[in-house]
Short mmCIF file of N, CA and C in Angstrom, two decimals:
data_model
loop_
_atom_site.label_atom_id
_atom_site.label_comp_id
_atom_site.label_asym_id
_atom_site.label_seq_id
_atom_site.Cartn_x
_atom_site.Cartn_y
_atom_site.Cartn_z
N MET A 1 111.09 171.01 75.33
CA MET A 1 110.73 170.12 74.95
C MET A 1 109.78 169.56 76.17
N ILE A 2 110.23 169.50 76.99
CA ILE A 2 110.47 169.03 78.16
C ILE A 2 109.46 169.93 78.64
N GLU A 3 109.52 170.56 78.82
CA GLU A 3 109.01 172.34 80.10
C GLU A 3 107.76 171.57 78.60
N ASN A 4 107.76 171.87 77.73
CA ASN A 4 105.98 172.22 76.71
C ASN A 4 105.19 170.84 77.71
N ARG A 5 106.14 169.71 77.70
CA ARG A 5 105.33 168.88 78.25
C ARG A 5 104.39 168.41 79.50
N MET A 6 105.66 168.87 80.68
CA MET A 6 105.34 169.67 81.64
C MET A 6 104.39 170.17 82.41
N ARG A 7 104.34 171.38 81.37
CA ARG A 7 103.49 172.53 80.92
C ARG A 7 102.00 171.96 81.43
N SER A 8 101.97 171.04 79.65
CA SER A 8 100.43 170.66 79.37
C SER A 8 99.56 168.87 80.26
N LEU A 9 101.02 168.74 81.41
CA LEU A 9 100.02 168.00 81.82
C LEU A 9 100.24 168.36 83.26
N ILE A 10 100.19 169.56 83.79
CA ILE A 10 99.78 170.09 84.54
C ILE A 10 98.63 171.19 84.63
N GLU A 11 98.38 171.51 82.78
CA GLU A 11 97.37 171.95 82.88
C GLU A 11 96.32 171.06 82.30
N SER A 12 96.75 169.85 82.00
CA SER A 12 96.47 168.63 82.27
C SER A 12 95.07 167.40 83.41
N ASP A 13 96.14 168.31 84.51
CA ASP A 13 95.63 167.66 85.72
C ASP A 13 96.04 166.46 85.81
N VAL A 14 97.15 165.76 85.21
CA VAL A 14 97.62 164.94 85.61
C VAL A 14 99.36 165.06 87.67
N VAL A 15 99.59 166.13 86.92
CA VAL A 15 100.35 166.11 88.03
C VAL A 15 99.82 167.35 88.52
N GLU A 16 100.90 168.05 89.91
CA GLU A 16 100.46 168.54 90.64
C GLU A 16 101.38 169.81 90.58
N ALA A 17 101.27 171.17 90.36
CA ALA A 17 102.57 171.58 91.01
C ALA A 17 102.33 172.49 92.28
N GLY A 18 103.87 172.40 92.64
CA GLY A 18 104.05 172.74 94.63
C GLY A 18 104.24 171.90 95.63
N THR A 19 103.85 170.36 95.60
CA THR A 19 104.17 169.47 96.33
C THR A 19 105.18 168.79 96.02
N GLY A 20 106.69 169.04 96.89
CA GLY A 20 107.20 168.20 96.56
C GLY A 20 107.72 167.04 98.44
N GLU A 21 108.84 166.61 98.57
CA GLU A 21 108.78 166.03 99.67
C GLU A 21 108.97 166.82 100.48
N THR A 22 108.79 166.44 101.56
CA THR A 22 109.73 167.63 102.84
C THR A 22 109.58 166.94 104.41
N ALA A 23 110.54 167.34 104.61
CA ALA A 23 110.76 166.37 106.38
C ALA A 23 109.89 165.47 106.79
N THR A 24 108.80 166.25 106.91
CA THR A 24 107.71 165.68 107.47
C THR A 24 107.15 164.24 106.94
N GLY A 25 107.38 164.84 105.49
CA GLY A 25 106.67 163.66 104.60
C GLY A 25 107.45 162.99 104.18
N SER A 26 108.87 162.80 104.82
CA SER A 26 109.53 161.33 104.39
C SER A 26 110.31 160.40 105.81
N VAL A 27 109.17 160.50 106.56
CA VAL A 27 109.68 159.57 107.74
C VAL A 27 108.98 158.64 107.82
N PRO A 28 107.71 158.33 107.40
CA PRO A 28 107.41 156.66 106.48
C PRO A 28 107.95 155.57 105.92
N LEU A 29 109.61 156.44 104.94
CA LEU A 29 109.97 155.57 104.32
C LEU A 29 111.05 155.35 105.50
N PRO A 30 111.87 156.07 105.37
CA PRO A 30 112.56 154.87 106.25
C PRO A 30 112.37 154.92 108.19
N ALA A 31 111.57 154.93 108.24
CA ALA A 31 110.60 154.28 109.62
C ALA A 31 110.60 153.05 108.63
N GLY A 32 109.96 152.84 107.39
CA GLY A 32 108.88 151.14 107.22
C GLY A 32 110.28 150.75 107.54
N THR A 33 111.82 151.32 105.83
CA THR A 33 112.86 150.43 105.78
C THR A 33 113.44 149.81 107.10
N PHE A 34 113.53 151.05 108.15
CA PHE A 34 114.27 150.65 109.35
C PHE A 34 113.57 149.05 110.16
N VAL A 35 111.83 149.79 109.94
CA VAL A 35 111.69 148.19 111.02
C VAL A 35 111.11 147.22 109.70
N LEU A 36 111.59 146.81 108.42
CA LEU A 36 111.65 145.37 107.82
C LEU A 36 113.10 145.29 109.07
N ILE A 37 114.14 146.17 107.99
CA ILE A 37 115.62 145.40 108.56
C ILE A 37 115.49 144.54 109.46
N SER A 38 115.11 146.02 110.09
CA SER A 38 115.50 144.84 112.16
C SER A 38 114.91 143.99 112.40
N VAL A 39 113.06 143.68 111.95
CA VAL A 39 111.94 142.67 112.21
C VAL A 39 113.39 140.74 110.90
N LEU A 40 113.85 141.91 109.51
CA LEU A 40 115.25 140.84 109.56
C LEU A 40 116.26 139.99 110.58
N LEU A 41 116.61 141.10 110.83
CA LEU A 41 118.24 141.02 111.66
C LEU A 41 117.48 140.30 112.85
N GLY A 42 116.19 140.40 113.39
CA GLY A 42 115.43 139.60 114.75
C GLY A 42 115.16 138.23 114.53
N ALA A 43 115.16 138.55 113.08
CA ALA A 43 114.31 136.61 112.88
C ALA A 43 115.60 135.80 112.32
N MET A 44 116.81 136.60 112.24
CA MET A 44 117.42 135.52 112.23
C MET A 44 118.75 135.58 112.61
N PHE A 45 119.50 136.75 113.69
CA PHE A 45 120.40 136.70 114.39
C PHE A 45 120.13 137.17 116.42
N SER A 46 119.13 137.79 116.36
CA SER A 46 119.10 137.60 117.21
C SER A 46 117.50 138.21 117.56
N PRO A 47 116.90 137.86 118.97
CA PRO A 47 115.56 138.41 119.12
C PRO A 47 115.80 140.50 119.71
N TRP A 48 117.10 140.66 120.39
CA TRP A 48 117.40 141.62 120.85
C TRP A 48 117.27 142.43 119.71
N TRP A 49 117.10 142.62 118.45
CA TRP A 49 116.70 143.47 117.48
C TRP A 49 115.66 143.81 116.80
N LEU A 50 114.54 143.51 117.67
CA LEU A 50 113.53 143.45 118.23
C LEU A 50 112.52 144.55 118.24
N ILE A 51 113.64 145.28 119.42
CA ILE A 51 113.36 146.23 120.62
C ILE A 51 114.20 147.17 119.77
N PHE A 52 114.88 147.96 118.14
CA PHE A 52 115.11 148.91 118.01
C PHE A 52 113.11 149.03 117.02
N THR A 53 112.83 147.38 116.07
CA THR A 53 111.82 147.83 115.65
C THR A 53 110.53 148.42 116.72
N GLY A 54 110.74 148.00 117.92
CA GLY A 54 109.42 148.46 118.79
C GLY A 54 109.75 150.71 118.84
N LEU A 55 110.96 151.20 119.02
CA LEU A 55 111.85 151.93 119.33
C LEU A 55 111.34 153.33 117.92
N VAL A 56 111.12 152.45 116.84
CA VAL A 56 110.91 152.62 115.88
C VAL A 56 109.65 153.12 115.47
N GLY A 57 108.75 151.99 116.47
CA GLY A 57 106.85 152.48 116.45
C GLY A 57 107.06 153.51 116.81
N ALA A 58 107.49 153.28 118.25
CA ALA A 58 106.81 154.36 119.32
C ALA A 58 107.38 156.07 118.50
N ASN A 59 109.05 156.42 117.70
CA ASN A 59 108.82 157.79 116.75
C ASN A 59 107.93 157.46 116.33
N LEU A 60 106.59 156.46 115.80
CA LEU A 60 106.06 156.64 114.34
C LEU A 60 104.76 157.22 115.20
N LEU A 61 104.77 156.82 116.09
CA LEU A 61 103.49 157.01 117.38
C LEU A 61 103.37 158.69 118.03
N LEU A 62 104.82 159.11 118.32
CA LEU A 62 104.56 160.52 118.38
C LEU A 62 104.72 161.40 117.33
N TYR A 63 104.97 160.30 116.14
CA TYR A 63 105.29 161.51 114.93
C TYR A 63 103.33 161.83 114.45
N SER A 64 102.63 161.22 114.41
CA SER A 64 101.46 160.76 114.08
C SER A 64 99.93 161.28 114.84
N ALA A 65 100.60 161.33 116.47
CA ALA A 65 100.19 162.30 117.28
C ALA A 65 100.66 164.09 117.41
N VAL A 66 101.60 164.18 117.33
CA VAL A 66 102.50 165.69 117.73
C VAL A 66 102.79 166.28 116.92
N GLY A 67 102.54 165.29 115.57
CA GLY A 67 103.10 165.97 113.91
C GLY A 67 104.57 165.80 114.13
N TRP A 68 105.63 165.31 114.34
CA TRP A 68 106.75 166.01 115.11
C TRP A 68 106.97 164.82 115.45
N CYS A 69 108.61 164.39 114.70
CA CYS A 69 109.63 162.87 115.77
C CYS A 69 111.10 163.68 115.25
N PRO A 70 111.77 163.43 116.21
CA PRO A 70 113.40 163.91 115.93
C PRO A 70 113.73 162.82 114.26
N ALA A 71 113.42 161.83 114.21
CA ALA A 71 113.42 161.62 112.16
C ALA A 71 113.97 163.19 111.65
N THR A 72 113.14 164.26 112.10
CA THR A 72 112.76 165.71 110.75
C THR A 72 113.85 165.78 111.10
N LEU A 73 114.50 166.01 112.76
CA LEU A 73 115.49 166.69 112.50
C LEU A 73 117.07 166.08 111.23
N LEU A 74 116.95 165.16 111.84
CA LEU A 74 118.15 164.44 110.79
C LEU A 74 118.06 164.78 109.42
N LEU A 75 116.63 164.47 108.71
CA LEU A 75 116.20 165.30 107.73
C LEU A 75 116.46 166.28 107.17
N ARG A 76 116.10 167.34 107.83
CA ARG A 76 116.64 168.44 107.30
C ARG A 76 118.01 169.07 107.57
N ARG A 77 119.33 167.42 108.36
CA ARG A 77 120.02 168.91 108.52
C ARG A 77 120.80 168.05 107.62
N LEU A 78 120.11 166.33 106.75
CA LEU A 78 120.87 165.52 105.70
C LEU A 78 119.95 166.71 104.47
N GLY A 79 119.35 168.08 104.22
CA GLY A 79 119.70 168.51 103.06
C GLY A 79 117.99 168.45 103.08
N VAL A 80 117.36 167.53 103.39
CA VAL A 80 115.57 167.26 102.90
C VAL A 80 114.78 168.68 103.48
N PRO A 81 114.41 169.15 102.55
CA PRO A 81 113.61 171.12 102.77
C PRO A 81 112.19 170.98 103.50
N ALA A 82 112.27 171.68 104.35
CA ALA A 82 111.05 171.40 105.21
C ALA A 82 109.63 171.95 104.45
N GLU A 83 109.83 172.96 103.42
CA GLU A 83 108.64 173.03 103.49
C GLU A 83 108.85 172.72 101.53
N PRO A 84 108.18 171.94 101.04
CA PRO A 84 107.27 172.10 99.15
C PRO A 84 108.21 172.30 98.47
N ALA A 85 108.58 171.91 97.67
CA ALA A 85 109.59 172.19 96.45
C ALA A 85 108.55 173.02 95.26
N ASP A 86 108.66 173.83 94.43
CA ASP A 86 107.34 173.66 93.95
C ASP A 86 108.47 173.66 92.33
N CYS A 87 108.19 172.20 92.66
CA CYS A 87 108.43 170.75 91.40
C CYS A 87 107.35 170.34 91.17
N PRO A 88 107.16 170.39 90.13
CA PRO A 88 105.83 169.88 89.29
C PRO A 88 105.94 167.91 90.19
N THR A 89 104.83 167.56 90.64
CA THR A 89 104.89 166.09 90.91
C THR A 89 103.59 165.85 89.95
N LEU A 90 103.42 164.17 90.15
CA LEU A 90 101.90 163.49 89.51
C LEU A 90 101.09 163.08 91.25
N ARG A 91 100.12 163.75 90.10
CA ARG A 91 98.96 163.06 91.39
C ARG A 91 98.43 161.99 91.37
N THR A 92 98.28 161.61 93.19
CA THR A 92 97.65 160.35 93.26
C THR A 92 95.98 159.50 93.30
#
């Protein structure tokens, strides 16, 4: 039943096959989380936490300029695939 529904969604262009989360595509999620956490910690406890925000921002600049950052190494070691999976995902 689920397979038939997924097949019909792929055929109707609602989902796209072959696009999954990759190590390089997953970089903005933890980066945004770290920025929010460090800004909150900086506002609540010590402005020294804003150094962490600057490091995350520098990492994102490196990622946008080169297309690679150290976070991808960590994500790959945690098991996030380097290439897209063959799982169907929703189109945006």
